Structures are given as C-alpha cells and as structure tokens.
Amino acid sequence: MTAQPPPPGYPPQQPAGQAPDNYLVWSILATLFCCLPFGIVAIVKSTQVSGLWAQGQYAEAQAAADAAKKWVKWSVIAAVVSAVLYGIVLAIIAMTADTSTPAALAAML
C-alpha cells in the first residue's frame, strides 16, 4: 500500500533536517576580495536558498545552496589563478628590464 499525497491546499511535509547553508557570507567575501562576476552569481544563488526553503521547494533550495558553494569556489580559484599569472608577468618584466643605467633603475621605482 502506498502513502497518499496530502490533500490539496496543505503544504508539503518539511524534511527532518534544517535548511541548507546559503553561503551568503562567503559569497559576499568572494565578491569583494576575489572575482566580482562569479561572486555576484554566488550572491544571487545564495539569496534564493531561504525563499525556496520557505516555499517548500526543498530540493531546489538544496540545489541553489550547492550552486552558491560552487560559484564561491570558482571565484576563489579565479582569483588565485589571476594572482599567480600576474606574479609571473611581473617576474618576466623584472627579469627583462634594462638595469644598466641609473635612469632605468629610477624608472622602475
């Protein structure tokens, strides 16, 4: 015998657990200190979590939380890769700079 669905007009039963973490703080920090475009997407996904949970769309709320976490990670990865590439470019420029004259040395400072 299968369980009957609730009558129309009644909200679905809430799962036993709590609402998923929305990663809003991490999204804001990633936006400020890492990669702005990816951080904005993470903020949008983070703000959807609580609303979806309150509407009873528990799977969608979990999916939004997972997406927010994914975008925060990509934001941090993009910032680290950018910083490494920037460091490499600066090192190459420093190694190829003309340091034979005092004017060249003063221009680098």
PDB file of C-alpha atoms in Angstrom:
ATOM      1  CA  MET A   1       0.000   0.000   0.000  1.00  0.00           C
ATOM      2  CA  THR A   2       1.456   3.392  -0.972  1.00  0.00           C
ATOM      3  CA  ALA A   3       1.259   6.580   1.047  1.00  0.00           C
ATOM      4  CA  GLN A   4      -1.394   9.008  -0.073  1.00  0.00           C
ATOM      5  CA  PRO A   5      -0.257  12.509  -1.055  1.00  0.00           C
ATOM      6  CA  PRO A   6      -1.502  15.305   1.184  1.00  0.00           C
ATOM      7  CA  PRO A   7      -4.813  16.875   0.217  1.00  0.00           C
ATOM      8  CA  PRO A   8      -4.614  19.982  -1.966  1.00  0.00           C
ATOM      9  CA  GLY A   9      -4.022  23.205  -0.079  1.00  0.00           C
ATOM     10  CA  TYR A  10      -1.758  21.676   2.549  1.00  0.00           C
ATOM     11  CA  PRO A  11       1.957  22.480   2.447  1.00  0.00           C
ATOM     12  CA  PRO A  12       4.329  19.573   1.854  1.00  0.00           C
ATOM     13  CA  GLN A  13       5.974  17.984   4.854  1.00  0.00           C
ATOM     14  CA  GLN A  14       9.254  19.609   5.814  1.00  0.00           C
ATOM     15  CA  PRO A  15      12.268  17.292   5.766  1.00  0.00           C
ATOM     16  CA  ALA A  16      13.716  16.252   9.097  1.00  0.00           C
ATOM     17  CA  GLY A  17      16.842  18.417   8.692  1.00  0.00           C
ATOM     18  CA  GLN A  18      17.381  22.138   8.786  1.00  0.00           C
ATOM     19  CA  ALA A  19      17.547  24.497   5.841  1.00  0.00           C
ATOM     20  CA  PRO A  20      20.807  24.186   3.910  1.00  0.00           C
ATOM     21  CA  ASP A  21      23.547  26.742   4.463  1.00  0.00           C
ATOM     22  CA  ASN A  22      23.066  29.553   1.968  1.00  0.00           C
ATOM     23  CA  TYR A  23      26.773  30.606   1.835  1.00  0.00           C
ATOM     24  CA  LEU A  24      25.765  34.275   1.706  1.00  0.00           C
ATOM     25  CA  VAL A  25      28.695  35.498   3.806  1.00  0.00           C
ATOM     26  CA  TRP A  26      31.164  33.532   1.690  1.00  0.00           C
ATOM     27  CA  SER A  27      29.507  34.847  -1.464  1.00  0.00           C
ATOM     28  CA  ILE A  28      29.873  38.449  -0.323  1.00  0.00           C
ATOM     29  CA  LEU A  29      33.507  37.924   0.673  1.00  0.00           C
ATOM     30  CA  ALA A  30      34.253  36.235  -2.647  1.00  0.00           C
ATOM     31  CA  THR A  31      32.654  39.164  -4.463  1.00  0.00           C
ATOM     32  CA  LEU A  32      34.676  41.738  -2.531  1.00  0.00           C
ATOM     33  CA  PHE A  33      38.058  40.004  -2.475  1.00  0.00           C
ATOM     34  CA  CYS A  34      38.126  37.514  -5.341  1.00  0.00           C
ATOM     35  CA  CYS A  35      36.286  37.523  -8.649  1.00  0.00           C
ATOM     36  CA  LEU A  36      33.439  40.024  -8.968  1.00  0.00           C
ATOM     37  CA  PRO A  37      31.370  38.311 -11.731  1.00  0.00           C
ATOM     38  CA  PHE A  38      31.468  34.866 -10.118  1.00  0.00           C
ATOM     39  CA  GLY A  39      30.796  36.391  -6.700  1.00  0.00           C
ATOM     40  CA  ILE A  40      27.673  38.131  -7.958  1.00  0.00           C
ATOM     41  CA  VAL A  41      26.316  34.845  -9.307  1.00  0.00           C
ATOM     42  CA  ALA A  42      27.075  33.255  -5.924  1.00  0.00           C
ATOM     43  CA  ILE A  43      25.168  36.032  -4.123  1.00  0.00           C
ATOM     44  CA  VAL A  44      22.142  35.540  -6.382  1.00  0.00           C
ATOM     45  CA  LYS A  45      22.136  31.785  -5.745  1.00  0.00           C
ATOM     46  CA  SER A  46      22.647  32.326  -2.009  1.00  0.00           C
ATOM     47  CA  THR A  47      19.669  34.631  -1.706  1.00  0.00           C
ATOM     48  CA  GLN A  48      17.413  32.065  -3.385  1.00  0.00           C
ATOM     49  CA  VAL A  49      18.013  29.372  -0.760  1.00  0.00           C
ATOM     50  CA  SER A  50      15.884  30.730   2.100  1.00  0.00           C
ATOM     51  CA  GLY A  51      12.977  31.702  -0.143  1.00  0.00           C
ATOM     52  CA  LEU A  52      12.857  28.321  -1.819  1.00  0.00           C
ATOM     53  CA  TRP A  53      13.028  26.565   1.547  1.00  0.00           C
ATOM     54  CA  ALA A  54      10.185  28.694   2.910  1.00  0.00           C
ATOM     55  CA  GLN A  55       8.076  27.850  -0.160  1.00  0.00           C
ATOM     56  CA  GLY A  56       8.549  24.144   0.467  1.00  0.00           C
ATOM     57  CA  GLN A  57      10.817  23.618  -2.543  1.00  0.00           C
ATOM     58  CA  TYR A  58      13.416  21.716  -0.568  1.00  0.00           C
ATOM     59  CA  ALA A  59      15.254  20.073  -3.462  1.00  0.00           C
ATOM     60  CA  GLU A  60      15.502  23.396  -5.286  1.00  0.00           C
ATOM     61  CA  ALA A  61      16.776  25.082  -2.106  1.00  0.00           C
ATOM     62  CA  GLN A  62      19.483  22.439  -1.758  1.00  0.00           C
ATOM     63  CA  ALA A  63      20.388  22.823  -5.433  1.00  0.00           C
ATOM     64  CA  ALA A  64      20.663  26.616  -5.020  1.00  0.00           C
ATOM     65  CA  ALA A  65      22.887  26.148  -1.945  1.00  0.00           C
ATOM     66  CA  ASP A  66      25.105  23.744  -3.872  1.00  0.00           C
ATOM     67  CA  ALA A  67      25.289  26.188  -6.795  1.00  0.00           C
ATOM     68  CA  ALA A  68      26.220  29.063  -4.452  1.00  0.00           C
ATOM     69  CA  LYS A  69      29.013  26.966  -2.953  1.00  0.00           C
ATOM     70  CA  LYS A  70      30.238  26.045  -6.438  1.00  0.00           C
ATOM     71  CA  TRP A  71      30.343  29.703  -7.567  1.00  0.00           C
ATOM     72  CA  VAL A  72      32.197  30.749  -4.401  1.00  0.00           C
ATOM     73  CA  LYS A  73      34.814  28.081  -5.078  1.00  0.00           C
ATOM     74  CA  TRP A  74      35.190  29.177  -8.710  1.00  0.00           C
ATOM     75  CA  SER A  75      35.531  32.795  -7.599  1.00  0.00           C
ATOM     76  CA  VAL A  76      38.383  31.919  -5.249  1.00  0.00           C
ATOM     77  CA  ILE A  77      40.057  29.714  -7.872  1.00  0.00           C
ATOM     78  CA  ALA A  78      39.827  32.512 -10.466  1.00  0.00           C
ATOM     79  CA  ALA A  79      41.395  34.974  -8.020  1.00  0.00           C
ATOM     80  CA  VAL A  80      44.279  32.622  -7.178  1.00  0.00           C
ATOM     81  CA  VAL A  81      44.965  31.852 -10.843  1.00  0.00           C
ATOM     82  CA  SER A  82      44.855  35.568 -11.695  1.00  0.00           C
ATOM     83  CA  ALA A  83      47.265  36.410  -8.881  1.00  0.00           C
ATOM     84  CA  VAL A  84      49.708  33.698  -9.980  1.00  0.00           C
ATOM     85  CA  LEU A  85      49.592  34.837 -13.604  1.00  0.00           C
ATOM     86  CA  TYR A  86      50.071  38.454 -12.521  1.00  0.00           C
ATOM     87  CA  GLY A  87      53.114  37.433 -10.473  1.00  0.00           C
ATOM     88  CA  ILE A  88      54.580  35.534 -13.414  1.00  0.00           C
ATOM     89  CA  VAL A  89      54.111  38.515 -15.721  1.00  0.00           C
ATOM     90  CA  LEU A  90      55.761  40.844 -13.190  1.00  0.00           C
ATOM     91  CA  ALA A  91      58.680  38.444 -12.775  1.00  0.00           C
ATOM     92  CA  ILE A  92      59.192  38.259 -16.544  1.00  0.00           C
ATOM     93  CA  ILE A  93      59.081  42.036 -16.846  1.00  0.00           C
ATOM     94  CA  ALA A  94      61.549  42.411 -13.962  1.00  0.00           C
ATOM     95  CA  MET A  95      63.963  39.905 -15.500  1.00  0.00           C
ATOM     96  CA  THR A  96      63.918  41.565 -18.909  1.00  0.00           C
ATOM     97  CA  ALA A  97      64.136  45.165 -17.666  1.00  0.00           C
ATOM     98  CA  ASP A  98      67.167  47.254 -18.580  1.00  0.00           C
ATOM     99  CA  THR A  99      69.058  47.939 -15.355  1.00  0.00           C
ATOM    100  CA  SER A 100      72.299  49.158 -16.872  1.00  0.00           C
ATOM    101  CA  THR A 101      71.634  52.873 -16.334  1.00  0.00           C
ATOM    102  CA  PRO A 102      70.637  54.778 -13.197  1.00  0.00           C
ATOM    103  CA  ALA A 103      67.689  56.332 -15.079  1.00  0.00           C
ATOM    104  CA  ALA A 104      66.284  52.879 -15.796  1.00  0.00           C
ATOM    105  CA  LEU A 105      66.560  51.944 -12.148  1.00  0.00           C
ATOM    106  CA  ALA A 106      64.785  55.128 -11.093  1.00  0.00           C
ATOM    107  CA  ALA A 107      62.002  54.492 -13.614  1.00  0.00           C
ATOM    108  CA  MET A 108      61.313  51.059 -12.102  1.00  0.00           C
ATOM    109  CA  LEU A 109      60.650  52.586  -8.695  1.00  0.00           C
TER     110      LEU A 109
END
